[in-house]
Amino acid sequence: MTSHLDLARQFAALHDPSAPLALANAWDVASARLVEAAGAPAVATTSAGVAWSLGAPDGDALARDRALDLVGRVAGAVSVPVTADIEGGFGADPAGVGETVAGVLAAGAVGINIEDGTRAPGDHAERLAAARAAASAAGIPLYINARIDTYLFGLGAEETRLDETLARAAAYLDAGATGVFVPGVTDPATIAELVKGIDAPLNILVGPGAPTVAELGALGVARVSLGSWVAEAAYAVVRRAAEELISGGTYGSLAGSLPYGDLNGLLKG
């Protein structure tokens, strides 16, 4: 059985632009097992999918204990490294973030995503430092993926957004982050500038219309994530099936579904 420390080292080594780490984010044990069975070298959770599956909206509304319980279930169900999206850290202050990270590590994960959102960059750097301190205390080289939301939320003036993003990245890396995640960017020229200006592995959020994994790797991207897209697609099937059944009495939207025996067998393994 691979040790927690070995899983952490293994996960960090997967961040390589020559073969970017491609993550189809999971939100429960079944989706995590499916991702692993598809050949993924690691499993990442999506905070939105996790929150929705537990009856909460995304955006720091989910209680920390429920989030950590899910992380533990996922980490205990797969043999590959697990990285957990912990939204803004599930803590009101840096000390609270440190408590969350201790819980993430106790649950068996070896990485986190933590987002700045509209929080002041200086405040977020303190939260990242607390996360790193908690990981150091546990003796695990936690992969801290610092998410910068300047592009996702359109923060600041467009003409200075790149410089602001690079400044935040530098501050977050100084505070203890391992890598940087910049969702909301799919333009190759901007991505190339981010790679050039960030001295750490860059993670890009992808979906329909975004460059391929190979194209992003050629630009220097080390990690590619589907984020909440997979969960959104799964819930779209639920809505289509329900609407078709109720309005037309037919079931065509269920064609191509995963066979019962395949899924049940996967969870028995």
GROMACS .gro file of C-alpha atoms in nm:
model
  269
    1MET     CA    1   0.000   0.000   0.000
    2THR     CA    2   0.143   0.338  -0.102
    3SER     CA    3   0.217   0.563   0.195
    4HIS     CA    4   0.064   0.906   0.239
    5LEU     CA    5   0.405   1.065   0.190
    6ASP     CA    6   0.470   0.867  -0.128
    7LEU     CA    7   0.129   0.965  -0.266
    8ALA     CA    8   0.211   1.330  -0.204
    9ARG     CA    9   0.542   1.303  -0.387
   10GLN     CA   10   0.380   1.106  -0.665
   11PHE     CA   11   0.113   1.372  -0.711
   12ALA     CA   12   0.361   1.658  -0.728
   13ALA     CA   13   0.564   1.474  -0.993
   14LEU     CA   14   0.258   1.447  -1.218
   15HIS     CA   15   0.270   1.821  -1.295
   16ASP     CA   16   0.471   1.809  -1.617
   17PRO     CA   17   0.396   2.017  -1.931
   18SER     CA   18   0.536   1.737  -2.148
   19ALA     CA   19   0.241   1.526  -2.029
   20PRO     CA   20  -0.001   1.758  -1.842
   21LEU     CA   21  -0.196   1.614  -1.552
   22ALA     CA   22  -0.552   1.587  -1.688
   23LEU     CA   23  -0.816   1.586  -1.414
   24ALA     CA   24  -1.181   1.492  -1.467
   25ASN     CA   25  -1.306   1.620  -1.134
   26ALA     CA   26  -1.518   1.388  -0.920
   27TRP     CA   27  -1.774   1.467  -0.653
   28ASP     CA   28  -1.849   1.135  -0.482
   29VAL     CA   29  -1.706   0.786  -0.443
   30ALA     CA   30  -1.870   0.646  -0.755
   31SER     CA   31  -1.745   0.927  -0.981
   32ALA     CA   32  -1.399   0.900  -0.825
   33ARG     CA   33  -1.384   0.525  -0.889
   34LEU     CA   34  -1.494   0.580  -1.249
   35VAL     CA   35  -1.221   0.840  -1.300
   36GLU     CA   36  -0.960   0.606  -1.155
   37ALA     CA   37  -1.087   0.313  -1.363
   38ALA     CA   38  -1.051   0.525  -1.677
   39GLY     CA   39  -0.677   0.537  -1.609
   40ALA     CA   40  -0.640   0.870  -1.433
   41PRO     CA   41  -0.318   0.893  -1.228
   42ALA     CA   42  -0.493   1.112  -0.969
   43VAL     CA   43  -0.841   1.215  -0.858
   44ALA     CA   44  -0.947   1.575  -0.793
   45THR     CA   45  -1.274   1.678  -0.636
   46THR     CA   46  -1.489   1.963  -0.761
   47SER     CA   47  -1.616   2.186  -0.482
   48ALA     CA   48  -1.930   2.270  -0.677
   49GLY     CA   49  -2.014   1.906  -0.747
   50VAL     CA   50  -1.944   1.808  -0.387
   51ALA     CA   51  -2.161   2.089  -0.251
   52TRP     CA   52  -2.448   2.012  -0.489
   53SER     CA   53  -2.439   1.643  -0.407
   54LEU     CA   54  -2.464   1.730  -0.037
   55GLY     CA   55  -2.750   1.976  -0.083
   56ALA     CA   56  -2.556   2.304  -0.061
   57PRO     CA   57  -2.467   2.573  -0.314
   58ASP     CA   58  -2.107   2.625  -0.418
   59GLY     CA   59  -1.924   2.917  -0.260
   60ASP     CA   60  -1.821   2.846   0.101
   61ALA     CA   61  -2.173   2.743   0.206
   62LEU     CA   62  -2.093   2.378   0.280
   63ALA     CA   63  -1.997   2.293   0.638
   64ARG     CA   64  -1.634   2.193   0.681
   65ASP     CA   65  -1.708   1.859   0.849
   66ARG     CA   66  -1.929   1.747   0.562
   67ALA     CA   67  -1.666   1.847   0.306
   68LEU     CA   68  -1.392   1.661   0.494
   69ASP     CA   69  -1.609   1.353   0.533
   70LEU     CA   70  -1.647   1.342   0.154
   71VAL     CA   71  -1.271   1.383   0.104
   72GLY     CA   72  -1.209   1.091   0.336
   73ARG     CA   73  -1.460   0.871   0.154
   74VAL     CA   74  -1.302   0.947  -0.184
   75ALA     CA   75  -0.943   0.907  -0.061
   76GLY     CA   76  -1.035   0.577   0.102
   77ALA     CA   77  -1.198   0.445  -0.216
   78VAL     CA   78  -0.915   0.497  -0.466
   79SER     CA   79  -0.549   0.399  -0.478
   80VAL     CA   80  -0.425   0.710  -0.663
   81PRO     CA   81  -0.344   1.049  -0.507
   82VAL     CA   82  -0.642   1.270  -0.421
   83THR     CA   83  -0.650   1.649  -0.426
   84ALA     CA   84  -0.944   1.825  -0.265
   85ASP     CA   85  -1.105   2.152  -0.367
   86ILE     CA   86  -1.161   2.331  -0.037
   87GLU     CA   87  -1.314   2.647  -0.186
   88GLY     CA   88  -1.184   2.944   0.018
   89GLY     CA   89  -1.049   2.719   0.294
   90PHE     CA   90  -1.361   2.656   0.507
   91GLY     CA   91  -1.226   2.890   0.773
   92ALA     CA   92  -1.303   3.245   0.881
   93ASP     CA   93  -0.935   3.325   0.932
   94PRO     CA   94  -0.591   3.175   0.863
   95ALA     CA   95  -0.611   2.960   1.176
   96GLY     CA   96  -0.937   2.815   1.049
   97VAL     CA   97  -0.777   2.734   0.715
   98GLY     CA   98  -0.497   2.558   0.899
   99GLU     CA   99  -0.754   2.346   1.081
  100THR     CA  100  -0.918   2.259   0.751
  101VAL     CA  101  -0.587   2.155   0.598
  102ALA     CA  102  -0.509   1.936   0.897
  103GLY     CA  103  -0.844   1.770   0.839
  104VAL     CA  104  -0.778   1.727   0.467
  105LEU     CA  105  -0.450   1.553   0.542
  106ALA     CA  106  -0.609   1.336   0.810
  107ALA     CA  107  -0.868   1.235   0.549
  108GLY     CA  108  -0.591   1.106   0.323
  109ALA     CA  109  -0.568   1.372   0.052
  110VAL     CA  110  -0.233   1.506  -0.067
  111GLY     CA  111  -0.337   1.825  -0.244
  112ILE     CA  112  -0.578   2.114  -0.217
  113ASN     CA  113  -0.725   2.385  -0.435
  114ILE     CA  114  -0.787   2.706  -0.244
  115GLU     CA  115  -0.933   3.014  -0.410
  116ASP     CA  116  -0.889   3.383  -0.345
  117GLY     CA  117  -1.221   3.495  -0.496
  118THR     CA  118  -1.279   3.860  -0.408
  119ARG     CA  119  -1.061   3.837  -0.097
  120ALA     CA  120  -0.771   4.083  -0.070
  121PRO     CA  121  -0.453   3.918  -0.201
  122GLY     CA  122  -0.264   3.993   0.122
  123ASP     CA  123  -0.533   3.823   0.327
  124HIS     CA  124  -0.529   3.523   0.101
  125ALA     CA  125  -0.151   3.496   0.124
  126GLU     CA  126  -0.188   3.467   0.502
  127ARG     CA  127  -0.437   3.184   0.455
  128LEU     CA  128  -0.197   3.006   0.221
  129ALA     CA  129   0.083   3.043   0.474
  130ALA     CA  130  -0.140   2.886   0.739
  131ALA     CA  131  -0.218   2.598   0.503
  132ARG     CA  132   0.152   2.540   0.443
  133ALA     CA  133   0.228   2.553   0.815
  134ALA     CA  134  -0.039   2.293   0.886
  135ALA     CA  135   0.100   2.064   0.617
  136SER     CA  136   0.455   2.106   0.746
  137ALA     CA  137   0.338   2.019   1.097
  138ALA     CA  138   0.187   1.700   0.957
  139GLY     CA  139   0.507   1.615   0.771
  140ILE     CA  140   0.334   1.595   0.432
  141PRO     CA  141   0.445   1.803   0.128
  142LEU     CA  142   0.089   1.905   0.049
  143TYR     CA  143   0.039   2.031  -0.307
  144ILE     CA  144  -0.126   2.370  -0.259
  145ASN     CA  145  -0.286   2.486  -0.582
  146ALA     CA  146  -0.355   2.857  -0.536
  147ARG     CA  147  -0.654   2.957  -0.745
  148ILE     CA  148  -0.654   3.314  -0.873
  149ASP     CA  149  -0.998   3.442  -0.975
  150THR     CA  150  -0.904   3.762  -1.157
  151TYR     CA  151  -1.008   3.626  -1.498
  152LEU     CA  152  -1.293   3.405  -1.378
  153PHE     CA  153  -1.465   3.695  -1.201
  154GLY     CA  154  -1.334   3.975  -1.426
  155LEU     CA  155  -1.165   4.150  -1.137
  156GLY     CA  156  -0.995   4.484  -1.201
  157ALA     CA  157  -0.934   4.659  -1.530
  158GLU     CA  158  -0.887   4.429  -1.827
  159GLU     CA  159  -0.567   4.601  -1.937
  160THR     CA  160  -0.399   4.535  -1.601
  161ARG     CA  161  -0.549   4.192  -1.529
  162LEU     CA  162  -0.248   3.994  -1.647
  163ASP     CA  163  -0.008   4.198  -1.434
  164GLU     CA  164  -0.239   4.166  -1.134
  165THR     CA  165  -0.262   3.790  -1.182
  166LEU     CA  166   0.115   3.755  -1.204
  167ALA     CA  167   0.161   3.969  -0.893
  168ARG     CA  168  -0.085   3.754  -0.700
  169ALA     CA  169   0.084   3.438  -0.823
  170ALA     CA  170   0.422   3.558  -0.696
  171ALA     CA  171   0.278   3.654  -0.358
  172TYR     CA  172   0.096   3.324  -0.320
  173LEU     CA  173   0.404   3.122  -0.411
  174ASP     CA  174   0.606   3.320  -0.157
  175ALA     CA  175   0.340   3.233   0.101
  176GLY     CA  176   0.377   2.860   0.041
  177ALA     CA  177   0.170   2.765  -0.264
  178THR     CA  178   0.306   2.489  -0.485
  179GLY     CA  179   0.124   2.572  -0.807
  180VAL     CA  180  -0.112   2.830  -0.951
  181PHE     CA  181  -0.459   2.778  -1.096
  182VAL     CA  182  -0.602   3.048  -1.323
  183PRO     CA  183  -0.957   2.958  -1.432
  184GLY     CA  184  -1.140   3.170  -1.688
  185VAL     CA  185  -0.854   3.179  -1.940
  186THR     CA  186  -0.848   2.979  -2.264
  187ASP     CA  187  -0.676   3.227  -2.497
  188PRO     CA  188  -0.341   3.072  -2.599
  189ALA     CA  189  -0.157   3.406  -2.601
  190THR     CA  190  -0.267   3.487  -2.245
  191ILE     CA  191  -0.188   3.135  -2.128
  192ALA     CA  192   0.160   3.163  -2.276
  193GLU     CA  193   0.216   3.488  -2.083
  194LEU     CA  194   0.097   3.323  -1.762
  195VAL     CA  195   0.336   3.032  -1.813
  196LYS     CA  196   0.620   3.275  -1.881
  197GLY     CA  197   0.547   3.487  -1.575
  198ILE     CA  198   0.468   3.221  -1.314
  199ASP     CA  199   0.758   3.026  -1.166
  200ALA     CA  200   0.549   2.720  -1.079
  201PRO     CA  201   0.320   2.465  -1.248
  202LEU     CA  202   0.019   2.633  -1.411
  203ASN     CA  203  -0.329   2.481  -1.398
  204ILE     CA  204  -0.593   2.580  -1.654
  205LEU     CA  205  -0.968   2.512  -1.639
  206VAL     CA  206  -1.102   2.357  -1.960
  207GLY     CA  207  -1.432   2.268  -2.117
  208PRO     CA  208  -1.599   2.270  -2.458
  209GLY     CA  209  -1.413   2.502  -2.694
  210ALA     CA  210  -1.091   2.518  -2.494
  211PRO     CA  211  -0.755   2.410  -2.641
  212THR     CA  212  -0.676   2.040  -2.614
  213VAL     CA  213  -0.457   1.898  -2.340
  214ALA     CA  214  -0.174   1.853  -2.592
  215GLU     CA  215  -0.207   2.213  -2.711
  216LEU     CA  216  -0.200   2.341  -2.355
  217GLY     CA  217   0.102   2.127  -2.276
  218ALA     CA  218   0.282   2.277  -2.574
  219LEU     CA  219   0.219   2.619  -2.420
  220GLY     CA  220   0.375   2.502  -2.094
  221VAL     CA  221   0.062   2.420  -1.893
  222ALA     CA  222   0.128   2.145  -1.637
  223ARG     CA  223  -0.226   2.067  -1.522
  224VAL     CA  224  -0.566   2.072  -1.690
  225SER     CA  225  -0.896   2.045  -1.500
  226LEU     CA  226  -1.256   1.997  -1.604
  227GLY     CA  227  -1.377   2.148  -1.278
  228SER     CA  228  -1.754   2.131  -1.232
  229TRP     CA  229  -1.818   2.049  -1.600
  230VAL     CA  230  -1.849   1.673  -1.543
  231ALA     CA  231  -2.095   1.715  -1.256
  232GLU     CA  232  -2.294   1.967  -1.460
  233ALA     CA  233  -2.312   1.720  -1.749
  234ALA     CA  234  -2.428   1.442  -1.517
  235TYR     CA  235  -2.702   1.658  -1.367
  236ALA     CA  236  -2.806   1.765  -1.718
  237VAL     CA  237  -2.885   1.398  -1.787
  238VAL     CA  238  -3.106   1.393  -1.477
  239ARG     CA  239  -3.299   1.697  -1.596
  240ARG     CA  240  -3.335   1.572  -1.954
  241ALA     CA  241  -3.451   1.230  -1.839
  242ALA     CA  242  -3.701   1.373  -1.595
  243GLU     CA  243  -3.841   1.624  -1.844
  244GLU     CA  244  -3.867   1.364  -2.118
  245LEU     CA  245  -4.041   1.116  -1.889
  246ILE     CA  246  -4.286   1.369  -1.746
  247SER     CA  247  -4.368   1.557  -2.064
  248GLY     CA  248  -4.355   1.280  -2.323
  249GLY     CA  249  -4.355   0.950  -2.142
  250THR     CA  250  -4.041   0.835  -2.326
  251TYR     CA  251  -3.689   0.743  -2.216
  252GLY     CA  252  -3.453   0.807  -2.507
  253SER     CA  253  -3.225   1.040  -2.311
  254LEU     CA  254  -3.108   0.740  -2.110
  255ALA     CA  255  -2.953   0.570  -2.413
  256GLY     CA  256  -2.582   0.515  -2.365
  257SER     CA  257  -2.602   0.509  -1.987
  258LEU     CA  258  -2.349   0.312  -1.786
  259PRO     CA  259  -2.467  -0.048  -1.736
  260TYR     CA  260  -2.583  -0.129  -1.385
  261GLY     CA  261  -2.348  -0.423  -1.358
  262ASP     CA  262  -2.045  -0.219  -1.456
  263LEU     CA  263  -2.102   0.045  -1.192
  264ASN     CA  264  -2.208  -0.198  -0.924
  265GLY     CA  265  -1.910  -0.418  -0.996
  266LEU     CA  266  -1.673  -0.123  -0.980
  267LEU     CA  267  -1.794  -0.039  -0.630
  268LYS     CA  268  -1.768  -0.400  -0.516
  269GLY     CA  269  -1.401  -0.410  -0.614
   0.00000   0.00000   0.00000
